[in-house]
Coordinates of C-alpha atoms in Angstrom, one line a residue:
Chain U
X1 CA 69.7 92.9 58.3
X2 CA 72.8 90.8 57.7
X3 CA 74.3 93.0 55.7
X4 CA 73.9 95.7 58.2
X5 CA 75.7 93.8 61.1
X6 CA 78.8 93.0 58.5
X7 CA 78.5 96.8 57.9
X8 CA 78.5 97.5 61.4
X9 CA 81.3 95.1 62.2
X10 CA 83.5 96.1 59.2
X11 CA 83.5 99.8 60.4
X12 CA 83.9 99.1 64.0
X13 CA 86.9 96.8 63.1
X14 CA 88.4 99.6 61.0
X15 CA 88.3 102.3 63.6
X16 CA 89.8 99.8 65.9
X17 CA 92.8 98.7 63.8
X18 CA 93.1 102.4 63.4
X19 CA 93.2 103.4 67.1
X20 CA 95.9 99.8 67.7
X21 CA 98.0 101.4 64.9
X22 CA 98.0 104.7 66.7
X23 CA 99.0 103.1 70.1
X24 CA 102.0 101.1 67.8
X25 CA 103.0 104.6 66.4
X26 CA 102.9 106.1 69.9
X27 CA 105.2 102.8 71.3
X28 CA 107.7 103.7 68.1
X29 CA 107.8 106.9 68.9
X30 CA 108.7 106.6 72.5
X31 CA 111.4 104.1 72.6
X32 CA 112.7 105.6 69.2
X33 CA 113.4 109.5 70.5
X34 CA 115.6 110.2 73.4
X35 CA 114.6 113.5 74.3
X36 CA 111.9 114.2 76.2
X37 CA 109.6 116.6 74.3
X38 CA 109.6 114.8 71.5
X39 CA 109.2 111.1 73.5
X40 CA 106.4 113.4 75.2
X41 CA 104.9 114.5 71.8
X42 CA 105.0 110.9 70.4
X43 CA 103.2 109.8 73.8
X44 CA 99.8 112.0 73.7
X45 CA 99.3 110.4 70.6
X46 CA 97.9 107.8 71.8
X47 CA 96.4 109.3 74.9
X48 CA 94.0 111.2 72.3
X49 CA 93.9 109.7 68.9
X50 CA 94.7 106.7 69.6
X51 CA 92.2 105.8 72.5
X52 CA 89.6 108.1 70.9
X53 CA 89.4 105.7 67.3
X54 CA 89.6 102.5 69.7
X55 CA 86.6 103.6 71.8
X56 CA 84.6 104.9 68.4
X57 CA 85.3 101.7 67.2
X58 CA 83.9 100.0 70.5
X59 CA 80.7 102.0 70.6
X60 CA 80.0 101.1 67.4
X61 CA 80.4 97.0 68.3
X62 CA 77.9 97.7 71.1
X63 CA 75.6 100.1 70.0
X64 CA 73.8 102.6 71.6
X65 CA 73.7 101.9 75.4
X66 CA 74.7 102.9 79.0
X67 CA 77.7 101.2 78.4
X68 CA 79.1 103.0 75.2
X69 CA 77.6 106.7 77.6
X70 CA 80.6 105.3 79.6
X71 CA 83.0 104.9 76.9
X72 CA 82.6 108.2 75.4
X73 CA 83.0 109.7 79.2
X74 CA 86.5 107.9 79.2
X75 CA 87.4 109.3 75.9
X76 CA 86.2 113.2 77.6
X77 CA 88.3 112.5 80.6
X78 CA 91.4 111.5 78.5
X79 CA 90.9 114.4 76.6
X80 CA 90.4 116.9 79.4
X81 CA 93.8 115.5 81.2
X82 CA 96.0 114.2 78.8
X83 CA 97.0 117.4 77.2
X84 CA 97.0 118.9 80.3
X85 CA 99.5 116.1 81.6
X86 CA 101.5 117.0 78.4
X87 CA 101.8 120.8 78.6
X88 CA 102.7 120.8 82.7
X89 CA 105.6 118.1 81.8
X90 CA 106.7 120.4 79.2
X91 CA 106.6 123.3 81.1
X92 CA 108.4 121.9 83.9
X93 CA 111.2 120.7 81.6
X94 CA 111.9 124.3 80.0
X95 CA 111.9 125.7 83.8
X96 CA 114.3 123.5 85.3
X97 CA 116.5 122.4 82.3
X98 CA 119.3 124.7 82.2
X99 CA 120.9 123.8 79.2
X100 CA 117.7 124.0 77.1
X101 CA 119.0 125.9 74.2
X102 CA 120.9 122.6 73.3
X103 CA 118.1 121.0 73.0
X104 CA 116.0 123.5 70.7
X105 CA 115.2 127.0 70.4
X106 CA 112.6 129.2 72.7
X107 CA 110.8 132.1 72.7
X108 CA 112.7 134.4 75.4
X109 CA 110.6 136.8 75.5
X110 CA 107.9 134.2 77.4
X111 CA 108.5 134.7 81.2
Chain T
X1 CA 93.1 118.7 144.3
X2 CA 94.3 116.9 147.3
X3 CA 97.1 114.5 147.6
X4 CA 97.9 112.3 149.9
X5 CA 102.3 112.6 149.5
X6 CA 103.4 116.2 150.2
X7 CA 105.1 118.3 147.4
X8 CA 108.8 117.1 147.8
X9 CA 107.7 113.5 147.9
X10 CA 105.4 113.9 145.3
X11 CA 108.4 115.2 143.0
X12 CA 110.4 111.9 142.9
X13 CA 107.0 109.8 142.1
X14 CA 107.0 108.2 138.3
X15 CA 103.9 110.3 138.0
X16 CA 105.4 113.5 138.2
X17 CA 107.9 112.3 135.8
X18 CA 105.9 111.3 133.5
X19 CA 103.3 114.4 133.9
X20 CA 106.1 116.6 132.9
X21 CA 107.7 114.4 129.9
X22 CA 103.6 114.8 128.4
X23 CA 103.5 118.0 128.6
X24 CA 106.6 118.5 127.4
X25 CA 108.9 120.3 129.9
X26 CA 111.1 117.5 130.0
X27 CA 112.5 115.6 127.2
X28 CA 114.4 112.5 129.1
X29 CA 116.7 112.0 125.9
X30 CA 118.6 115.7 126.6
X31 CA 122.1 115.3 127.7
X32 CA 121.8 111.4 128.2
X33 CA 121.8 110.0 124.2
X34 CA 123.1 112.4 122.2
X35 CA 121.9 112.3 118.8
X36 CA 125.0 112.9 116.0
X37 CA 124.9 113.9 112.7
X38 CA 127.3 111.1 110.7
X39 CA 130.2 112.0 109.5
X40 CA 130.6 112.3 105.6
X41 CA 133.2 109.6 104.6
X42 CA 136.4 111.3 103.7
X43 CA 139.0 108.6 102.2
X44 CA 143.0 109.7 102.4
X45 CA 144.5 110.0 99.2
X46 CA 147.9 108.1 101.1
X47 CA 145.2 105.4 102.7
X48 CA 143.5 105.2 99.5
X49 CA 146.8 104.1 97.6
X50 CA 148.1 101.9 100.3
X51 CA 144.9 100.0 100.5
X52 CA 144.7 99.0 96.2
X53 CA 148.4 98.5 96.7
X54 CA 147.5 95.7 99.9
X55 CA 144.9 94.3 97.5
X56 CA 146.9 94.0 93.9
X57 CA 149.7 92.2 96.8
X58 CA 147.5 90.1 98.1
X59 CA 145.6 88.7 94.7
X60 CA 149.7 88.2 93.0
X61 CA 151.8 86.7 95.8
X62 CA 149.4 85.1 98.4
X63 CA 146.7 83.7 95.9
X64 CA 148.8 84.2 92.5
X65 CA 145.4 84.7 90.5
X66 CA 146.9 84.2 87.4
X67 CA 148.6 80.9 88.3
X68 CA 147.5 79.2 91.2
X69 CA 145.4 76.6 89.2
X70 CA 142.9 75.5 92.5
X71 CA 141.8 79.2 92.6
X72 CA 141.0 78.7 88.5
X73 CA 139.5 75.6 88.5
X74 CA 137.0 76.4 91.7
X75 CA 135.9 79.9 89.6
X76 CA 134.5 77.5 87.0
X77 CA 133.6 74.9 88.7
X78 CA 131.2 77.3 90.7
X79 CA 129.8 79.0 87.6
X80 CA 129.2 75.5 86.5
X81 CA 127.4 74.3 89.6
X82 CA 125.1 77.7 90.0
X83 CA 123.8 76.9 86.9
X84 CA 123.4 73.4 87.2
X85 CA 121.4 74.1 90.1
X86 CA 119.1 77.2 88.9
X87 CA 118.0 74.2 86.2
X88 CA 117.6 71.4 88.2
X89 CA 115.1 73.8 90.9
X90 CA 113.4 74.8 88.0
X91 CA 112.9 71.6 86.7
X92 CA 111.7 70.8 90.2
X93 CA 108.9 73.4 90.0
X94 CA 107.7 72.4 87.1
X95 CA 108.1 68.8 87.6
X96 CA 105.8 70.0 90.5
X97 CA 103.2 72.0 89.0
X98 CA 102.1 69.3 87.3
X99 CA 100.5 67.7 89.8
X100 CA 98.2 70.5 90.8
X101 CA 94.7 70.0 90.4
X102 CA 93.1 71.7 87.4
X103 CA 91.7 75.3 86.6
X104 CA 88.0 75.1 87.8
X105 CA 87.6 71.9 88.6
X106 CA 84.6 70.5 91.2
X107 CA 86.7 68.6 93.7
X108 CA 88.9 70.8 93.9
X109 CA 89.9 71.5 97.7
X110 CA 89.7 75.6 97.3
X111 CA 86.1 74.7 96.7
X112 CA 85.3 73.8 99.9
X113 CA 82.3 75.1 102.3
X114 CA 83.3 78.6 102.7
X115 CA 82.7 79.8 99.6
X116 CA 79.8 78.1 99.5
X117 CA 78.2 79.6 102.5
X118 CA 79.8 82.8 101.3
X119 CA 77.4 82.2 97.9
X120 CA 74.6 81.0 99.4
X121 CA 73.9 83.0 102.7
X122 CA 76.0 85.8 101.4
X123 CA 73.3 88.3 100.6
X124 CA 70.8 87.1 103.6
X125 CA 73.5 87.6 106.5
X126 CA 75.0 91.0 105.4
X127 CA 72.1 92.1 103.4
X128 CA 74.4 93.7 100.4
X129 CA 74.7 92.9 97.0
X130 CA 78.3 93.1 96.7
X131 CA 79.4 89.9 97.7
X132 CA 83.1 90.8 98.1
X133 CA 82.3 93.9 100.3
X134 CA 80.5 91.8 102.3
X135 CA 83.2 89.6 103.1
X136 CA 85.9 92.4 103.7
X137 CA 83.3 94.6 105.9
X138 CA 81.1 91.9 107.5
X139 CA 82.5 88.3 108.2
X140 CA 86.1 89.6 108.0
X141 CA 85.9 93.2 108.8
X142 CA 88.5 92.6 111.4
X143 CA 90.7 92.2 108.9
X144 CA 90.0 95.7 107.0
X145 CA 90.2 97.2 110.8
X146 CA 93.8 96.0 110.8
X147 CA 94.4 97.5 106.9
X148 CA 92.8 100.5 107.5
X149 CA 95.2 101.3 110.4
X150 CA 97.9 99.8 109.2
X151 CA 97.7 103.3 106.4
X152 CA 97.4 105.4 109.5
X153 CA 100.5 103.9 111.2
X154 CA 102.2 104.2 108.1
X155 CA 101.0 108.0 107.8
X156 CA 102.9 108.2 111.5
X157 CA 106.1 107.1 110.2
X158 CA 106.2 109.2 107.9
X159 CA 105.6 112.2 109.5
X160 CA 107.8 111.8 112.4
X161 CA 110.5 111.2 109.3
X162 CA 109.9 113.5 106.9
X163 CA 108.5 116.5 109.0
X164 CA 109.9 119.8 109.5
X165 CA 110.0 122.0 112.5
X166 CA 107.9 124.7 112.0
X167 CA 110.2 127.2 114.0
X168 CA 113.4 126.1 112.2
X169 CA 114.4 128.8 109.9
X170 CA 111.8 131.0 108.1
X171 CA 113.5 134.0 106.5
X172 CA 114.6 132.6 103.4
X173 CA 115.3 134.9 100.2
X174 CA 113.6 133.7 97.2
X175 CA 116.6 132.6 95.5
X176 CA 117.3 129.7 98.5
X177 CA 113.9 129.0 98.1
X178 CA 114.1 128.4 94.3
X179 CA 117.0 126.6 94.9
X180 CA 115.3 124.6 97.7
X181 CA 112.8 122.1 95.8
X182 CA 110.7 121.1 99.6
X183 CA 109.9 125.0 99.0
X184 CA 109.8 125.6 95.2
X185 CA 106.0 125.7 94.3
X186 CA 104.9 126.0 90.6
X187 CA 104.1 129.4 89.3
X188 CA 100.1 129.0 88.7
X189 CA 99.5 127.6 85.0
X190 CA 96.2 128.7 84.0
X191 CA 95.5 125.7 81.8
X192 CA 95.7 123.4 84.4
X193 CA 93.6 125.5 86.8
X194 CA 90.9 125.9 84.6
X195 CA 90.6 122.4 84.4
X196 CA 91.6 121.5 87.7
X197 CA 88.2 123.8 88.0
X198 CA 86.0 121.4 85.5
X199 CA 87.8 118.1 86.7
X200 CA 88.4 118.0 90.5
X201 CA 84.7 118.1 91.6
X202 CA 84.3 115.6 88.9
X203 CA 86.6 113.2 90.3
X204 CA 85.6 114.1 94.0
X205 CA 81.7 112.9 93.1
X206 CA 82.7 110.0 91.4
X207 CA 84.9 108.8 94.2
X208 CA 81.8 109.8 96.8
X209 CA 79.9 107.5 94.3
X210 CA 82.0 104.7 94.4
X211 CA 82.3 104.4 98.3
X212 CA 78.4 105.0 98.4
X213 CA 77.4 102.4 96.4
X214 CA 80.4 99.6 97.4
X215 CA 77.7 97.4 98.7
X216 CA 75.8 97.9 95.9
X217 CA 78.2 97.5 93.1
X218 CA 81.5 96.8 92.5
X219 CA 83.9 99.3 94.5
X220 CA 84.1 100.7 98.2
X221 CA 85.8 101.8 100.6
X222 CA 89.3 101.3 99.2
X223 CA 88.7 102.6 95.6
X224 CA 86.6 105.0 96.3
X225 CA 89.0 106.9 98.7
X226 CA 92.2 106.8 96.5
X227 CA 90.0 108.1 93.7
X228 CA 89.0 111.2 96.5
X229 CA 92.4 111.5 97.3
X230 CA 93.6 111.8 93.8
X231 CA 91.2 114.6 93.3
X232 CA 92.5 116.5 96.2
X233 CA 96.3 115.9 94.7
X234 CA 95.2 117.5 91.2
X235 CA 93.4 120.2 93.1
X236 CA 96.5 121.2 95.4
X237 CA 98.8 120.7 92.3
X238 CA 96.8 123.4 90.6
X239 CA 95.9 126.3 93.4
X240 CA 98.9 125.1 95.8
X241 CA 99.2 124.7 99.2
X242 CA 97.6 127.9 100.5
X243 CA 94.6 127.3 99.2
X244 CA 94.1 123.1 100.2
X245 CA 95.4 124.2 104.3
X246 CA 92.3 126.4 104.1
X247 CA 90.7 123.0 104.7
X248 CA 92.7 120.2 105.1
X249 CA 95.7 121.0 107.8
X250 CA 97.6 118.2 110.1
X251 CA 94.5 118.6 112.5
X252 CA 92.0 117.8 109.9
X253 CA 94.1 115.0 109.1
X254 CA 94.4 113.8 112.8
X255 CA 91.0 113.9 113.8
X256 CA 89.1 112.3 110.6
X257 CA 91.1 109.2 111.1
X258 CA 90.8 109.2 115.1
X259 CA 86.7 109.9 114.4
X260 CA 87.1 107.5 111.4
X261 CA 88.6 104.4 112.8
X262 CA 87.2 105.0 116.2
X263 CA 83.9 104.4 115.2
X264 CA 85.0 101.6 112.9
X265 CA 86.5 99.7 116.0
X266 CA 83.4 100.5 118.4
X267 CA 80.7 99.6 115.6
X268 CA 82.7 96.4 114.8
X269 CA 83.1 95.3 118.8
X270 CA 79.5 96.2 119.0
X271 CA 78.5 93.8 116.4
X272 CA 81.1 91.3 117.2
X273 CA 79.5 90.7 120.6
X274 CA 76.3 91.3 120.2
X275 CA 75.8 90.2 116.9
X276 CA 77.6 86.7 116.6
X277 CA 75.5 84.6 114.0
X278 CA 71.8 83.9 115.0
X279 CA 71.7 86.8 117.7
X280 CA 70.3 90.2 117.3
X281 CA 71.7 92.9 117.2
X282 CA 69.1 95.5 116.3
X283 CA 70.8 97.1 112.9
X284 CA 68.0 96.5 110.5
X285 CA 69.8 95.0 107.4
X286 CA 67.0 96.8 105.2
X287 CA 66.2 95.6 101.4
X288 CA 69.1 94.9 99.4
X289 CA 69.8 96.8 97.0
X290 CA 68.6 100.1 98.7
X291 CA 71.4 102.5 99.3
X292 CA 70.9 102.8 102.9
X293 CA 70.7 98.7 103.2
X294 CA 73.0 96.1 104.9
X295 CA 73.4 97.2 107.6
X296 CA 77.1 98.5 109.2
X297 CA 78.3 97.8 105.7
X298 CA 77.8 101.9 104.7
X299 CA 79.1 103.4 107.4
X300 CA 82.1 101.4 107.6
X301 CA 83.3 102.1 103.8
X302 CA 82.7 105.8 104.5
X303 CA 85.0 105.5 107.2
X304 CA 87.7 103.5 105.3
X305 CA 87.2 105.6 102.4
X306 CA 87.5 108.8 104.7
X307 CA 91.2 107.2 105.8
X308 CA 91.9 106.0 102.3
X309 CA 91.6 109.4 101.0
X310 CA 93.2 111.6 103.8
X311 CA 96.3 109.1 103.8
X312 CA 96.9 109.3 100.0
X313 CA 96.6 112.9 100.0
X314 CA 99.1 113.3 103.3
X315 CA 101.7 111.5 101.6
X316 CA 101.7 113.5 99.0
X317 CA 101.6 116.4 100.8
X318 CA 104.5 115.1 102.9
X319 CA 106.7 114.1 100.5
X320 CA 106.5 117.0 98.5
X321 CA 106.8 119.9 101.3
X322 CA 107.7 117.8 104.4
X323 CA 104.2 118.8 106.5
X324 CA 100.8 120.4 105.3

């Protein structure tokens, strides 16, 4: 059975390094672009991939339980509102930035 | 209705005067304090010039900046001394920090009887679980009396700075109301209704949950209602304000924090005199754990929560449209 707890700890640890590199990507990202699509692109990253491989790799440390239930109903939540978060900021910046087509092209015909 | 003072008489009383201000036929502030609107500040171009030219004067002949060796030497020496001093108060600090007791020890004097009774007699006097909501709601619910309105006074100033007469100006084109952003109301986004749909009621149980069970588990009162009110933000963010003054207007607002902290303050005075420690009060504290256990503990979070929620929701409301 040892072997089957290194298993489960190797795994767990590797889905967690993978959501923390997400989260560093996301950081990056954010502080590295200056406009705010692509800051706001680089930021649901880690609002979906990112927390989504941190939690898998948290359920995994602690099994099957009431408290990993919770977990996954964090990672449903974030994945409900974050894109919604992400499309209404957009939206709002292509309705009230009037000097848009500096910025990047769009679909005229939208609206 | 019989008075004693005939009509005339009765028209120079204070009482008369002060029936009329309430119901409004008299506002005593007309013609006697005018209120002004400030003038924008306007600087002459002439005033403007003569002023820099007073100053560059004033720094080259009467202090002669560049020169004057006092005025040089008292520019460093100050730069000098503010840091000499920032150093030597920190130094203080920590020169001082070192003589606090240490993290967790027993003789410490934070650990003194009242935590102890707290511990010990915590879950027999109140009868909840929660140990922290029985503090803030039973040995020191005067205390959450005094937070809870201190969010409804707060809601007050607000709205007597941010409202806006209803019968100011109405007809507006839609342009001016584009332009105008108290007025402009996003177009409805079918994304976020859909699941503003799946999410609000969601949120709205969880919240109902958490003030439920605050004596139970970790929450109450407090969390529970901002979690409420942040439900009934997403839900007017995504149908607007038509559909959210179908059931929550200014009235709503007023009455379920009159109801709310009214019957916080008379169940508290209740059990402050009557139920002072080792007297009965006749609230049955019921088996901990229970959900309707502990006494006034229950209602009292629902009515915090009530005021937590409505209070988050009408500053939102107010500081996005000025009223709701």
């Amino acid at each position: 059975m040892a072997i089957l707890e290194w298993i489960r700890f190797l795994v767990g640890a590797a889905f967690l390094l993978g959501g923390l590199t997400v989260f560093g990507i996301e950081l990056f990202g954010v502080f590295h672009y200056k406009y705010v699509l692509n800051r706001m692109h680089a930021a649901a990253l880690g609002d979906t991939l990112g927390i989504a491989l941190c939690m898998l790799g948290l359920v995994i440390f602690s099994g099957f339980n009431f408290t990993s239930v919770k977990m996954i109903l964090v990672v449903v939540f974030l994945w409900f509102a974050s894109p919604v978060a992400s499309h209404m900021v957009a939206r709002f910046e292509v309705s009230t930035n009037e000097e848009i087509e500096k910025e990047c092209e769009i679909d005229k015909g939208e609206e | 209705m019989s008075r004693l003072l005939s009509e005339e008489e009765y028209r120079k009383t204070k009482a008369y005067r002060m029936k009329r201000w309430y119901h409004g036929d008299k506002d005593p502030y007309i013609s006697k304090v005018e209120m002004k609107p400030q003038k924008p500040f306007k600087e002459d171009v002439e005033l403007q010039r003569k002023r820099l030219h007073d100053e560059l004067i004033l720094n080259q002949r009467i202090y002669d900046v560049e020169h004057n060796n006092k005025i040089l030497a008292f520019r460093k020496f100050y730069r000098f001394i503010s840091v000499i001093f920032v150093a030597a108060l920190m130094a203080i600090l920590l020169y001082m920090v070192s003589y606090l007791p240490p993290t967790g020890d027993a003789t410490n004097p934070d650990n003194n009887e009242v935590a102890a009774k707290y511990i010990e007699d915590g879950m027999a006097d109140t009868g909840a679980v929660n140990i922290v909501t029985g503090m803030i709601l039973d040995y020191r619910a005067f205390d959450t009396l005094g937070e809870s309105n201190v969010l409804f006074i707060a809601t007050c100033a607000v709205l007597i700075l941010l409202r806006l007469d209803k019968n100011e100006k109405t007809d507006t084109t839609k342009e001016e109301e584009e332009e105008n952003d108290r007025l402009y109301e996003p177009k409805n986004d079918i994304i976020l209704q859909k699941v503003a749909f799946f999410l609000v009621p969601l949120i709205i149980i969880f919240g109902i949950y958490v003030i439920l069970n605050g004596h139970i588990s970790p929450g109450g009162g407090f969390s529970g209602g901002a979690i409420i009110g942040a439900g009934l933000i997403l839900y007017l963010n995504a149908f607007g304000f038509q559909k959210t003054e179908r059931f929550f207007t200014q009235k709503t607002y007023k009455w379920i924090c009159f109801v709310a902290l009214s019957f916080y303050c008379l169940a508290k005075t209740y059990s402050f005199y009557c139920g002072a420690h080792h007297l009965e009060t006749g609230i049955p504290l019921g088996t901990p754990g229970d959900i309707i256990s502990a006494g006034l503990i229950l209602p009292l979070n629902i009515c915090v929560g009530l005021v937590v929620a409505c209070t988050m929701y009408a500053f939102y409301a107010m500081f996005r449209k000025g009223g709701f």
